[in-house]
CSV table of C-alpha atoms in Angstrom, one decimal:
chain,number,residue,atom,x,y,z
A,1,MET,CA,-31.8,65.4,21.2
A,2,SER,CA,-34.4,67.3,23.9
A,3,GLN,CA,-36.6,65.1,26.2
A,4,SER,CA,-39.5,67.6,26.7
A,5,GLN,CA,-41.9,64.8,25.3
A,6,PRO,CA,-41.5,60.7,25.7
A,7,ALA,CA,-39.1,59.1,22.8
A,8,VAL,CA,-39.0,55.7,22.2
A,9,THR,CA,-34.9,54.7,22.2
A,10,VAL,CA,-33.1,52.0,19.8
A,11,ASP,CA,-29.8,51.1,19.7
A,12,ASP,CA,-28.9,54.2,21.9
A,13,VAL,CA,-31.2,56.3,19.4
A,14,SER,CA,-33.4,58.4,21.5
A,15,ILE,CA,-36.5,58.8,17.9
A,16,PRO,CA,-39.5,61.7,19.8
A,17,LEU,CA,-42.8,59.2,19.7
A,18,LEU,CA,-44.5,62.2,18.2
A,19,GLY,CA,-43.0,63.5,15.0
A,20,PHE,CA,-44.6,65.9,11.8
A,21,GLY,CA,-45.3,64.1,8.3
A,22,THR,CA,-44.9,66.3,5.4
A,23,TRP,CA,-46.9,64.0,2.6
A,24,GLN,CA,-48.5,66.2,0.3
A,25,LEU,CA,-47.3,69.1,1.8
A,26,GLU,CA,-45.9,71.6,-1.4
A,27,PRO,CA,-43.1,72.8,-0.7
A,28,ALA,CA,-43.6,76.0,0.2
A,29,ASP,CA,-46.1,74.5,2.5
A,30,ALA,CA,-42.8,72.2,3.9
A,31,ARG,CA,-41.6,75.4,4.7
A,32,ARG,CA,-44.3,77.8,6.6
A,33,MET,CA,-45.3,73.9,8.7
A,34,VAL,CA,-42.5,72.7,9.1
A,35,ALA,CA,-41.2,76.6,10.7
A,36,GLU,CA,-44.4,76.2,12.5
A,37,ALA,CA,-44.7,72.5,13.6
A,38,LEU,CA,-40.8,73.6,15.6
A,39,ARG,CA,-42.6,76.6,17.6
A,40,ILE,CA,-45.1,74.7,18.4
A,41,GLY,CA,-42.8,72.6,20.3
A,42,TYR,CA,-42.3,69.8,18.1
A,43,ARG,CA,-38.6,67.6,17.6
A,44,HIS,CA,-38.8,64.9,15.0
A,45,ILE,CA,-39.7,66.1,11.5
A,46,ASP,CA,-40.5,63.3,8.7
A,47,THR,CA,-40.6,63.5,4.9
A,48,ALA,CA,-39.0,61.4,1.7
A,49,ARG,CA,-37.2,62.2,-2.3
A,50,ILE,CA,-40.7,61.5,-3.6
A,51,TYR,CA,-42.9,63.9,-1.6
A,52,ASN,CA,-40.4,66.6,-3.5
A,53,ASN,CA,-41.4,69.2,-0.6
A,54,GLU,CA,-36.4,67.8,0.4
A,55,GLU,CA,-36.1,71.6,0.1
A,56,GLY,CA,-38.5,73.0,1.3
A,57,VAL,CA,-38.6,71.0,5.0
A,58,GLY,CA,-35.4,72.3,5.0
A,59,GLN,CA,-35.7,75.7,4.7
A,60,GLY,CA,-38.1,75.4,7.4
A,61,ILE,CA,-35.5,74.0,9.9
A,62,ARG,CA,-33.7,76.7,9.2
A,63,ASP,CA,-36.4,79.3,9.0
A,64,SER,CA,-37.4,77.4,13.0
A,65,GLY,CA,-34.3,78.3,14.6
A,66,VAL,CA,-34.9,75.9,16.3
A,67,ASP,CA,-31.2,74.3,17.0
A,68,ARG,CA,-30.5,70.6,14.1
A,69,ALA,CA,-29.0,69.2,17.3
A,70,ASP,CA,-32.9,69.3,19.5
A,71,ILE,CA,-34.2,68.1,15.2
A,72,PHE,CA,-35.2,64.2,14.4
A,73,LEU,CA,-35.1,64.4,10.4
A,74,THR,CA,-36.0,61.5,8.7
A,75,THR,CA,-36.4,61.5,5.1
A,76,LYS,CA,-36.2,57.7,2.2
A,77,ILE,CA,-34.9,56.2,-0.7
A,78,TRP,CA,-37.8,55.3,-3.5
A,79,VAL,CA,-37.7,52.3,-4.4
A,80,GLU,CA,-36.0,53.3,-8.3
A,81,ASP,CA,-32.6,54.0,-6.5
A,82,PHE,CA,-32.6,51.0,-4.6
A,83,ALA,CA,-29.3,49.2,-6.7
A,84,ASP,CA,-25.8,49.3,-5.5
A,85,GLY,CA,-24.5,52.9,-6.3
A,86,ASP,CA,-28.3,54.4,-7.3
A,87,LEU,CA,-29.0,54.4,-3.4
A,88,GLN,CA,-25.9,56.1,-2.7
A,89,ARG,CA,-26.3,59.0,-4.8
A,90,ALA,CA,-30.2,59.0,-4.1
A,91,ALA,CA,-28.7,60.4,-0.3
A,92,ALA,CA,-26.4,62.4,-1.2
A,93,GLY,CA,-28.9,64.4,-3.1
A,94,SER,CA,-31.6,64.1,-0.6
A,95,VAL,CA,-28.9,65.9,2.3
A,96,GLU,CA,-28.6,68.8,-1.1
A,97,ARG,CA,-31.9,68.9,-1.2
A,98,LEU,CA,-32.8,69.3,2.7
A,99,GLY,CA,-28.9,70.8,3.6
A,100,LEU,CA,-28.7,69.1,6.7
A,101,THR,CA,-27.8,65.2,7.4
A,102,PRO,CA,-31.1,63.6,7.9
A,103,ASP,CA,-31.4,62.0,11.0
A,104,LEU,CA,-33.3,58.3,9.6
A,105,LEU,CA,-32.8,56.5,6.2
A,106,LEU,CA,-34.3,54.6,5.1
A,107,LEU,CA,-35.5,52.3,2.5
A,108,HIS,CA,-39.7,53.9,1.0
A,109,TRP,CA,-41.1,50.0,0.0
A,110,PRO,CA,-40.0,47.1,0.2
A,111,ARG,CA,-38.9,45.8,-3.5
A,112,PRO,CA,-37.4,42.3,-4.9
A,113,THR,CA,-35.3,43.7,-7.1
A,114,PRO,CA,-31.9,44.3,-6.4
A,115,SER,CA,-31.4,42.1,-3.4
A,116,PHE,CA,-32.1,42.7,-0.4
A,117,VAL,CA,-28.6,42.0,0.6
A,118,GLU,CA,-27.1,44.3,-2.7
A,119,THR,CA,-29.7,47.4,-1.1
A,120,LEU,CA,-29.4,46.8,2.7
A,121,GLY,CA,-25.8,46.8,1.8
A,122,ALA,CA,-26.0,49.9,-1.0
A,123,LEU,CA,-27.4,51.8,2.2
A,124,ASN,CA,-25.6,50.9,5.1
A,125,ASP,CA,-22.7,52.1,3.1
A,126,ALA,CA,-24.4,55.5,2.8
A,127,ARG,CA,-24.7,55.8,6.9
A,128,ALA,CA,-20.8,54.5,6.7
A,129,ARG,CA,-20.1,57.3,4.1
A,130,GLY,CA,-22.1,60.3,6.4
A,131,LEU,CA,-25.3,60.7,4.6
A,132,THR,CA,-27.5,59.9,7.2
A,133,ARG,CA,-26.8,59.6,11.1
A,134,SER,CA,-29.1,55.6,11.4
A,135,ILE,CA,-31.2,53.8,8.2
A,136,GLY,CA,-34.4,52.1,8.7
A,137,LEU,CA,-37.8,50.3,6.5
A,138,SER,CA,-40.7,51.3,5.4
A,139,ASN,CA,-44.0,49.4,4.7
A,140,PHE,CA,-41.6,45.8,5.5
A,141,PRO,CA,-44.3,43.4,6.7
A,142,SER,CA,-42.6,40.6,8.9
A,143,ALA,CA,-41.3,38.5,6.9
A,144,GLN,CA,-38.9,41.2,4.8
A,145,PHE,CA,-38.6,43.1,7.6
A,146,ARG,CA,-36.1,40.0,9.4
A,147,GLU,CA,-34.4,39.4,6.3
A,148,ALA,CA,-33.5,42.9,6.1
A,149,GLN,CA,-32.4,43.5,10.0
A,150,SER,CA,-30.6,39.7,8.9
A,151,VAL,CA,-28.3,41.0,6.0
A,152,SER,CA,-27.8,44.5,7.8
A,153,ASP,CA,-25.3,45.4,10.2
A,154,ALA,CA,-26.4,48.3,11.2
A,155,TRP,CA,-29.4,48.2,13.2
A,156,LEU,CA,-32.6,49.4,11.8
A,157,LEU,CA,-34.0,52.0,14.1
A,158,THR,CA,-37.6,51.5,12.7
A,159,ASN,CA,-40.3,50.3,10.0
A,160,GLN,CA,-42.7,53.6,9.3
A,161,VAL,CA,-45.9,51.6,8.1
A,162,GLU,CA,-49.8,52.9,8.2
A,163,TYR,CA,-51.3,52.0,11.9
A,164,HIS,CA,-54.5,53.0,13.3
A,165,PRO,CA,-57.8,52.1,15.0
A,166,TYR,CA,-59.0,50.2,11.8
A,167,LEU,CA,-56.0,48.3,10.8
A,168,SER,CA,-54.4,45.7,13.2
A,169,LEU,CA,-50.7,46.2,14.0
A,170,ARG,CA,-50.4,43.1,16.1
A,171,PRO,CA,-48.0,41.0,13.7
A,172,LEU,CA,-45.8,44.0,12.6
A,173,LEU,CA,-45.7,45.2,16.8
A,174,ALA,CA,-44.1,41.9,18.2
A,175,THR,CA,-42.0,41.7,15.0
A,176,ALA,CA,-40.3,45.1,16.0
A,177,ALA,CA,-40.3,44.0,19.7
A,178,ASP,CA,-38.4,40.9,18.8
A,179,LEU,CA,-35.8,43.4,16.4
A,180,GLY,CA,-35.4,45.6,19.2
A,181,SER,CA,-36.7,47.8,16.5
A,182,SER,CA,-39.8,50.2,16.4
A,183,ILE,CA,-42.8,50.9,14.5
A,184,THR,CA,-43.8,54.4,12.8
A,185,ALA,CA,-47.3,55.7,11.6
A,186,TRP,CA,-48.0,57.0,8.3
A,187,SER,CA,-52.0,57.8,8.4
A,188,PRO,CA,-52.2,58.2,12.4
A,189,LEU,CA,-55.7,59.8,12.3
A,190,ALA,CA,-56.7,57.3,9.3
A,191,GLN,CA,-56.8,60.2,7.0
A,192,GLY,CA,-59.8,61.9,8.8
A,193,ARG,CA,-62.0,58.8,9.6
A,194,ILE,CA,-61.1,58.8,13.0
A,195,ALA,CA,-63.6,62.6,13.2
A,196,ASP,CA,-66.7,60.9,13.1
A,197,ASP,CA,-66.3,57.4,15.4
A,198,PRO,CA,-68.6,57.4,18.3
A,199,VAL,CA,-66.4,55.0,19.7
A,200,ILE,CA,-63.0,57.4,20.3
A,201,ALA,CA,-66.3,60.5,20.4
A,202,ASP,CA,-66.7,59.3,23.9
A,203,ILE,CA,-63.3,58.6,25.4
A,204,GLY,CA,-62.4,61.8,24.8
A,205,ARG,CA,-65.7,63.9,26.0
A,206,ALA,CA,-64.3,62.1,29.1
A,207,HIS,CA,-61.2,64.1,29.0
A,208,GLY,CA,-61.5,67.1,26.5
A,209,LYS,CA,-60.0,66.6,24.1
A,210,THR,CA,-60.5,65.4,19.9
A,211,PRO,CA,-60.7,62.6,18.6
A,212,GLY,CA,-57.8,62.8,16.4
A,213,GLN,CA,-55.7,63.8,20.4
A,214,VAL,CA,-57.3,60.6,22.1
A,215,THR,CA,-55.9,58.9,18.5
A,216,LEU,CA,-52.6,60.1,18.7
A,217,ARG,CA,-52.6,59.0,22.6
A,218,TRP,CA,-53.8,56.2,21.9
A,219,LEU,CA,-50.3,55.6,19.3
A,220,ILE,CA,-47.5,56.6,21.9
A,221,GLN,CA,-49.3,55.1,24.8
A,222,GLN,CA,-48.0,51.9,22.7
A,223,ASP,CA,-44.1,53.4,22.6
A,224,VAL,CA,-45.4,53.2,18.4
A,225,ILE,CA,-44.0,56.9,16.8
A,226,ALA,CA,-46.5,59.1,15.0
A,227,ILE,CA,-46.3,61.8,12.4
A,228,PRO,CA,-50.0,63.6,11.6
A,229,ARG,CA,-49.8,65.5,8.7
A,230,THR,CA,-51.7,69.1,8.4
A,231,SER,CA,-51.4,71.9,6.5
A,232,LYS,CA,-52.6,74.5,9.4
A,233,GLU,CA,-51.9,75.9,11.8
A,234,SER,CA,-54.5,74.8,14.3
A,235,ARG,CA,-53.8,71.3,13.8
A,236,ALA,CA,-50.6,71.0,14.2
A,237,ALA,CA,-51.5,72.9,17.7
A,238,GLU,CA,-54.3,70.7,18.6
A,239,ASN,CA,-52.5,67.0,17.3
A,240,PHE,CA,-49.1,67.8,19.5
A,241,ASP,CA,-51.7,69.2,23.2
A,242,ILE,CA,-51.1,65.2,24.2
A,243,PHE,CA,-50.1,64.8,26.8
A,244,ASP,CA,-51.5,65.5,29.7
A,245,PHE,CA,-53.5,63.2,30.3
A,246,VAL,CA,-53.6,58.8,29.4
A,247,LEU,CA,-56.1,56.7,28.8
A,248,SER,CA,-56.5,53.6,30.7
A,249,ASP,CA,-56.3,49.6,29.9
A,250,GLU,CA,-60.0,49.9,29.4
A,251,GLU,CA,-60.0,52.6,26.4
A,252,MET,CA,-56.8,51.8,24.7
A,253,LEU,CA,-59.4,48.1,24.2
A,254,ARG,CA,-61.9,49.8,23.3
A,255,ILE,CA,-59.9,51.5,20.9
A,256,HIS,CA,-57.9,48.5,20.0
A,257,ALA,CA,-61.3,46.1,19.1
A,258,LEU,CA,-61.9,48.9,16.2
A,259,ALA,CA,-59.6,46.8,13.9
A,260,ARG,CA,-61.2,46.0,10.8
A,261,PRO,CA,-60.2,43.9,8.0
A,262,ASP,CA,-60.7,46.1,5.3
A,263,GLY,CA,-58.9,49.0,7.2
A,264,ARG,CA,-56.2,48.6,6.0
A,265,ILE,CA,-55.6,52.2,3.6
A,266,GLY,CA,-53.2,52.7,1.5
A,267,ASP,CA,-51.8,49.6,0.1
A,268,TRP,CA,-49.0,50.0,-2.7
A,269,ILE,CA,-47.0,46.9,-1.9
A,270,ASP,CA,-45.6,44.5,-4.5
A,271,PRO,CA,-47.2,42.0,-5.3
A,272,ALA,CA,-44.6,39.8,-4.5
A,273,PHE,CA,-44.4,39.8,-0.6
A,274,LYS,CA,-48.1,40.1,1.6
A,275,TRP,CA,-48.5,42.3,5.2
A,276,ASP,CA,-48.9,40.4,7.4
A,277,GLN,CA,-52.5,38.5,8.7
A,278,ASP,CA,-53.7,39.3,12.7
């Protein structure tokens, strides 16, 4: 894995802190943008079976010409495939569509049935079969994060959740640290809402940076992995240009202070579970 950009290490696995997300990208756009993102310098690509673009992502990786060993690739198992047997078949399907073995395979959302014991057992079995190099979670509150790790033989490298300046994640960040894991932020730019934020814009002016660049910098300075998505080459390049400045402690706190109770944008969690309360 290339060390030319900041990374977080979990269980001896190095994960680049800035990745490229592909949610809502049509297959052709995913192929184009993944190849372009890798040309720009990204070395972490995120997709999922439910995005219906794994083929495009795999093609984009091959189009890029970047050595596979220098790319960290994540995909996810959808909730309908959590049963033992179904999960392993779904993981094999992702490998076939990608044309590559992912570095990280995540459970996309927590689900009360089948049991965590069954689902985590199947996820570990997929890893043992060589269908992924590592495993993790997505959208798991702290209680379920702890339960999942307690029944998993392998380390859960990350928990991918919504995180941006308008949503406090202090309890879940503390849980990840306690478990020796990490947090990956989806919708890190609050789906564009940060673009007009006066506080973030003011901080950006001090550094000659855009609100998006400031927000991504705020995330990676917390050792949070960020996976912004865009269909525009220029925006992908802008998002990557965050390694030449540092936010002060005061600036970090000003951005943290933007969190609000109604800050969550995407809430599709099963009603059996509850988000952490800050």
